Coordinates of C-alpha atoms and ligand atoms in Angstrom, one line a residue:
M403 CA -30.1 30.4 -28.9
D404 CA -27.3 29.2 -26.7
F405 CA -25.2 26.7 -28.0
R406 CA -22.1 27.4 -26.1
L407 CA -20.5 25.0 -23.8
D408 CA -18.2 27.3 -21.7
G409 CA -17.2 25.9 -18.2
R410 CA -18.5 22.5 -18.9
R411 CA -16.4 19.5 -18.5
A412 CA -16.9 17.0 -21.1
L413 CA -15.7 13.4 -20.9
I414 CA -16.0 11.8 -24.4
T415 CA -15.0 8.0 -24.7
G416 CA -13.2 6.7 -27.5
S417 CA -12.2 10.2 -28.6
T418 CA -8.6 9.9 -30.0
R419 CA -10.2 9.2 -33.5
G420 CA -13.3 9.1 -35.7
L421 CA -16.9 10.5 -34.3
G422 CA -15.5 10.7 -30.6
L423 CA -12.7 13.1 -31.8
A424 CA -15.1 15.0 -34.1
I425 CA -17.6 15.4 -31.0
A426 CA -14.6 16.3 -28.6
R427 CA -13.3 19.1 -31.1
A428 CA -16.8 20.4 -31.8
M429 CA -17.6 20.6 -28.1
A430 CA -14.0 22.2 -27.4
E431 CA -14.8 24.7 -29.9
Q432 CA -17.9 25.7 -28.3
G433 CA -15.9 26.4 -25.0
A434 CA -16.0 22.9 -23.2
R435 CA -13.1 21.5 -21.3
V436 CA -12.8 18.1 -22.9
I437 CA -11.4 15.2 -21.5
I438 CA -10.1 12.9 -24.3
N439 CA -10.3 9.1 -23.5
S440 CA -8.9 5.9 -25.1
R441 CA -7.2 2.6 -23.9
S442 CA -3.6 4.4 -25.1
I443 CA -2.4 7.2 -22.9
D444 CA 0.0 7.9 -25.9
D445 CA -3.0 8.5 -28.3
C446 CA -4.9 10.3 -25.6
Q447 CA -1.7 12.6 -25.0
A448 CA -1.1 13.2 -28.8
T449 CA -4.9 14.1 -29.2
V450 CA -4.8 16.7 -26.4
E451 CA -1.6 18.2 -27.7
A452 CA -3.2 18.7 -31.2
L453 CA -6.5 20.2 -29.6
M454 CA -4.6 22.6 -27.2
G455 CA -2.7 23.4 -30.6
E456 CA -5.7 24.5 -31.8
G457 CA -6.4 26.8 -28.6
H458 CA -8.8 24.4 -26.9
D459 CA -8.9 23.2 -23.2
A460 CA -8.1 19.4 -23.3
H461 CA -7.1 16.8 -20.9
A462 CA -6.3 13.3 -21.2
M463 CA -7.8 10.2 -19.3
A464 CA -6.6 6.9 -20.7
F465 CA -8.8 3.9 -19.7
D466 CA -10.5 1.0 -21.3
A467 CA -14.3 1.6 -21.1
G468 CA -14.6 -2.0 -20.9
D469 CA -12.5 -3.1 -18.2
G470 CA -13.9 -2.3 -15.0
P471 CA -10.8 -1.7 -12.6
S472 CA -9.4 0.5 -15.5
R473 CA -12.5 2.6 -15.7
E474 CA -13.0 2.8 -12.0
A475 CA -9.5 4.0 -11.3
A476 CA -9.8 6.6 -13.9
L477 CA -13.1 8.0 -12.5
T478 CA -11.7 8.2 -9.0
G479 CA -8.6 10.1 -10.4
L480 CA -11.2 12.3 -12.2
D481 CA -12.5 13.9 -9.0
N482 CA -9.0 14.8 -8.1
S483 CA -7.7 16.0 -11.3
T484 CA -10.2 17.8 -13.5
G485 CA -13.4 18.0 -11.3
G486 CA -16.7 16.3 -11.8
I487 CA -18.2 15.7 -15.4
D488 CA -21.0 17.9 -16.6
I489 CA -21.4 16.1 -20.0
L490 CA -20.7 12.4 -20.7
V491 CA -20.5 11.2 -24.2
N492 CA -20.7 7.4 -24.3
N493 CA -19.0 6.9 -27.8
A494 CA -16.6 4.1 -27.5
G495 CA -17.7 1.1 -29.5
I496 CA -16.6 -2.0 -30.9
I497 CA -18.1 -4.4 -33.6
H498 CA -17.5 -8.0 -34.6
R499 CA -19.0 -9.3 -37.9
A500 CA -19.4 -12.9 -38.5
P501 CA -22.4 -15.3 -39.5
L502 CA -24.3 -16.8 -36.6
S503 CA -22.8 -20.1 -37.1
E504 CA -19.6 -18.6 -36.5
F505 CA -20.1 -16.0 -33.8
A506 CA -18.0 -16.8 -30.8
E507 CA -19.8 -16.2 -27.1
E508 CA -16.6 -14.4 -26.2
K509 CA -17.0 -11.8 -29.2
W510 CA -20.7 -11.6 -28.1
R511 CA -19.9 -10.7 -24.5
N512 CA -16.8 -8.2 -25.6
V513 CA -19.2 -6.1 -27.6
L514 CA -22.0 -6.3 -25.2
N515 CA -19.5 -5.3 -22.4
V516 CA -18.0 -2.2 -24.1
N517 CA -21.0 -0.9 -26.3
L518 CA -23.8 -1.4 -23.5
T519 CA -22.4 -2.4 -20.0
A520 CA -19.7 0.3 -20.0
P521 CA -22.1 3.2 -21.0
F522 CA -24.3 2.2 -18.1
L523 CA -21.5 2.1 -15.6
L524 CA -20.0 5.3 -16.7
A525 CA -23.6 6.8 -16.4
Q526 CA -23.9 5.4 -13.0
A527 CA -20.6 6.8 -11.7
V528 CA -21.0 10.3 -13.3
A529 CA -24.7 10.8 -12.4
P530 CA -24.2 11.6 -8.7
G531 CA -22.3 14.5 -9.3
M532 CA -24.6 15.9 -12.1
V533 CA -27.8 15.1 -9.7
Q534 CA -26.0 17.2 -6.8
Q535 CA -25.4 20.3 -9.4
G536 CA -28.8 20.0 -11.2
W537 CA -27.5 19.8 -14.3
G538 CA -26.0 17.2 -16.6
R539 CA -25.8 15.5 -20.1
I540 CA -25.4 12.2 -21.0
I541 CA -25.4 11.5 -24.7
N542 CA -25.0 7.9 -26.0
I543 CA -23.7 7.3 -29.4
A544 CA -25.9 4.4 -30.7
S545 CA -26.5 3.8 -34.2
I546 CA -29.1 3.2 -36.7
M547 CA -28.4 -0.5 -35.8
G548 CA -30.3 0.5 -32.8
Q549 CA -33.4 0.8 -35.0
I550 CA -32.8 -1.5 -37.4
G551 CA -30.7 -4.9 -38.0
R552 CA -28.1 -6.2 -40.3
A553 CA -26.8 -9.7 -40.8
T554 CA -23.7 -10.9 -39.4
I555 CA -23.6 -8.2 -36.6
P556 CA -26.0 -9.7 -33.9
A557 CA -24.1 -8.2 -30.9
Y558 CA -23.5 -5.0 -32.2
V559 CA -27.1 -4.4 -33.2
S560 CA -28.3 -5.9 -29.7
S561 CA -26.0 -3.5 -28.0
K562 CA -27.2 -0.5 -29.7
H563 CA -30.8 -1.5 -29.4
G564 CA -30.2 -1.8 -25.6
L565 CA -28.5 1.7 -25.7
V566 CA -31.4 3.3 -26.9
G567 CA -33.6 1.3 -24.1
L568 CA -31.1 2.4 -21.5
T569 CA -31.2 6.1 -22.8
K570 CA -34.8 6.1 -22.4
T571 CA -34.7 4.7 -18.8
L572 CA -32.0 7.0 -17.6
A573 CA -33.7 9.9 -19.1
I574 CA -36.9 9.3 -16.8
E575 CA -34.8 8.6 -13.6
L576 CA -32.4 11.5 -14.0
G577 CA -34.8 14.0 -15.7
P578 CA -36.1 15.5 -12.6
H579 CA -32.5 16.3 -11.5
G580 CA -31.9 18.4 -14.5
V581 CA -29.9 15.6 -16.3
T582 CA -30.8 15.0 -19.7
V583 CA -30.2 11.6 -21.6
N584 CA -30.1 11.3 -25.1
A585 CA -29.0 9.0 -28.0
I586 CA -27.6 9.8 -31.6
N587 CA -28.1 7.2 -34.0
P588 CA -25.3 7.5 -36.7
G589 CA -25.8 6.1 -40.0
Y590 CA -22.7 4.9 -42.1
F591 CA -19.9 7.3 -41.3
A592 CA -16.2 7.3 -43.1
T593 CA -14.8 5.8 -39.8
E594 CA -12.0 3.5 -39.1
L595 CA -14.7 1.2 -37.7
N596 CA -16.3 1.1 -41.4
I597 CA -12.8 0.7 -43.3
P598 CA -13.6 -2.8 -44.3
L599 CA -17.0 -1.7 -45.5
M600 CA -15.9 1.3 -47.6
A601 CA -13.2 -0.9 -49.3
D602 CA -15.9 -3.4 -50.3
A603 CA -17.2 -2.1 -53.7
D604 CA -20.6 -3.5 -53.3
F605 CA -21.1 -2.4 -49.6
D606 CA -20.1 1.0 -50.7
A607 CA -22.3 1.1 -53.8
M608 CA -25.2 -0.3 -51.4
V609 CA -24.7 2.6 -48.9
K610 CA -24.4 5.3 -51.6
G611 CA -27.7 3.7 -53.2
R612 CA -29.7 3.4 -50.0
T613 CA -28.7 7.0 -48.6
P614 CA -30.7 9.8 -50.3
L615 CA -27.6 12.1 -49.8
G616 CA -25.7 9.4 -51.9
R617 CA -22.5 9.3 -49.6
W618 CA -21.0 8.2 -46.5
G619 CA -21.1 10.9 -43.6
D620 CA -18.2 12.8 -42.6
P621 CA -17.5 12.6 -38.7
A622 CA -17.8 16.4 -38.5
E623 CA -21.3 16.1 -39.6
L624 CA -22.3 14.2 -36.6
A625 CA -20.7 16.7 -34.1
G626 CA -23.4 19.4 -34.4
A627 CA -26.0 16.8 -32.8
A628 CA -23.9 16.2 -29.9
V629 CA -23.2 19.9 -29.2
F630 CA -26.9 20.6 -29.8
L631 CA -27.9 18.1 -27.1
A632 CA -25.1 19.2 -24.7
S633 CA -26.1 22.9 -24.9
D634 CA -28.8 24.7 -23.2
A635 CA -30.6 25.0 -26.6
G636 CA -31.2 21.5 -26.6
G637 CA -32.1 21.4 -22.7
Y638 CA -35.7 20.3 -23.3
V639 CA -34.7 17.1 -25.3
N640 CA -34.7 14.1 -23.1
G641 CA -34.9 10.4 -23.9
A642 CA -34.7 11.1 -27.5
S643 CA -32.9 9.2 -30.3
L644 CA -31.5 11.7 -33.0
T645 CA -30.8 10.1 -36.2
V646 CA -28.0 11.2 -38.4
D647 CA -27.9 9.1 -41.5
G648 CA -28.5 11.2 -44.6
G649 CA -32.1 9.8 -44.6
M650 CA -31.0 6.0 -45.0
T651 CA -33.4 4.8 -42.5
A652 CA -36.3 7.2 -43.7
S653 CA -36.2 5.4 -47.1
L654 CA -37.4 1.9 -48.4
Ligands
GCO1235 C1 -22.0 -2.4 -40.1 C2 -21.5 -0.9 -39.7 C3 -22.8 -0.4 -38.7 C4 -22.4 0.8 -38.0 C5 -22.8 1.8 -39.1 C6 -24.2 2.6 -38.6 O1 -21.1 -3.3 -40.0 O2 -23.1 -2.4 -40.9 O3 -20.4 -0.8 -39.0 O4 -22.8 -1.6 -37.8 O5 -23.3 0.7 -37.2 O6 -21.7 2.7 -39.2 O7 -24.0 3.1 -37.5

């Protein structure tokens, strides 16, 4: 069973921390050349140095996934610096939490732009190279909020539902060319995005109580799903949504 990623070039957006960094490290450990991304070149370089210190092949590519010119400039540069992309992990995401009556349109647009529009445009940018070589992997990091909802996060929930739908559509269009497109739906993981929730005793108790495993997820526990989908071992999985939530959405 081949879980190795030797010779594959993987771009993981939002990979200087949290789930993205865990995925990048796991893919590097399987032999991939990982391209580290965030808006900060300093953060990207620091992460690259750490990964290279662990013996991995890593490159920095700072751009704002939600900013068109920044994204397009970086992808143009990609062709010259590291070659095409074999594996795209659309991980970068933001969230805004507010009651409906206080939820500003600008916040709605920002969340949809980063969490849904950017993954679409990045997929559109890297797909031609994948199609040309007859092999590719696009992995969209959605959320259990792509399957259910929660009050006060309408933009995030809508963006993640949209990302699951985008995954299915691209899987249909790119599958004939040897490119698989799948989503991973994380449950509640101990990431910076969730620090305010983990600090809230009631919310922390709710997550632990609603999750059969009784705890928040560790980012390293999500990485295996990404490696599987990126590898040849996962080569017949296409258009799927792989939920990694400790059993939360399986339970009443
Ligand atoms: C929240 C959380 C969720 C995340 C969760 C599951 O505000 O409820 O941030 O929206 O999506 O980590 O992925």
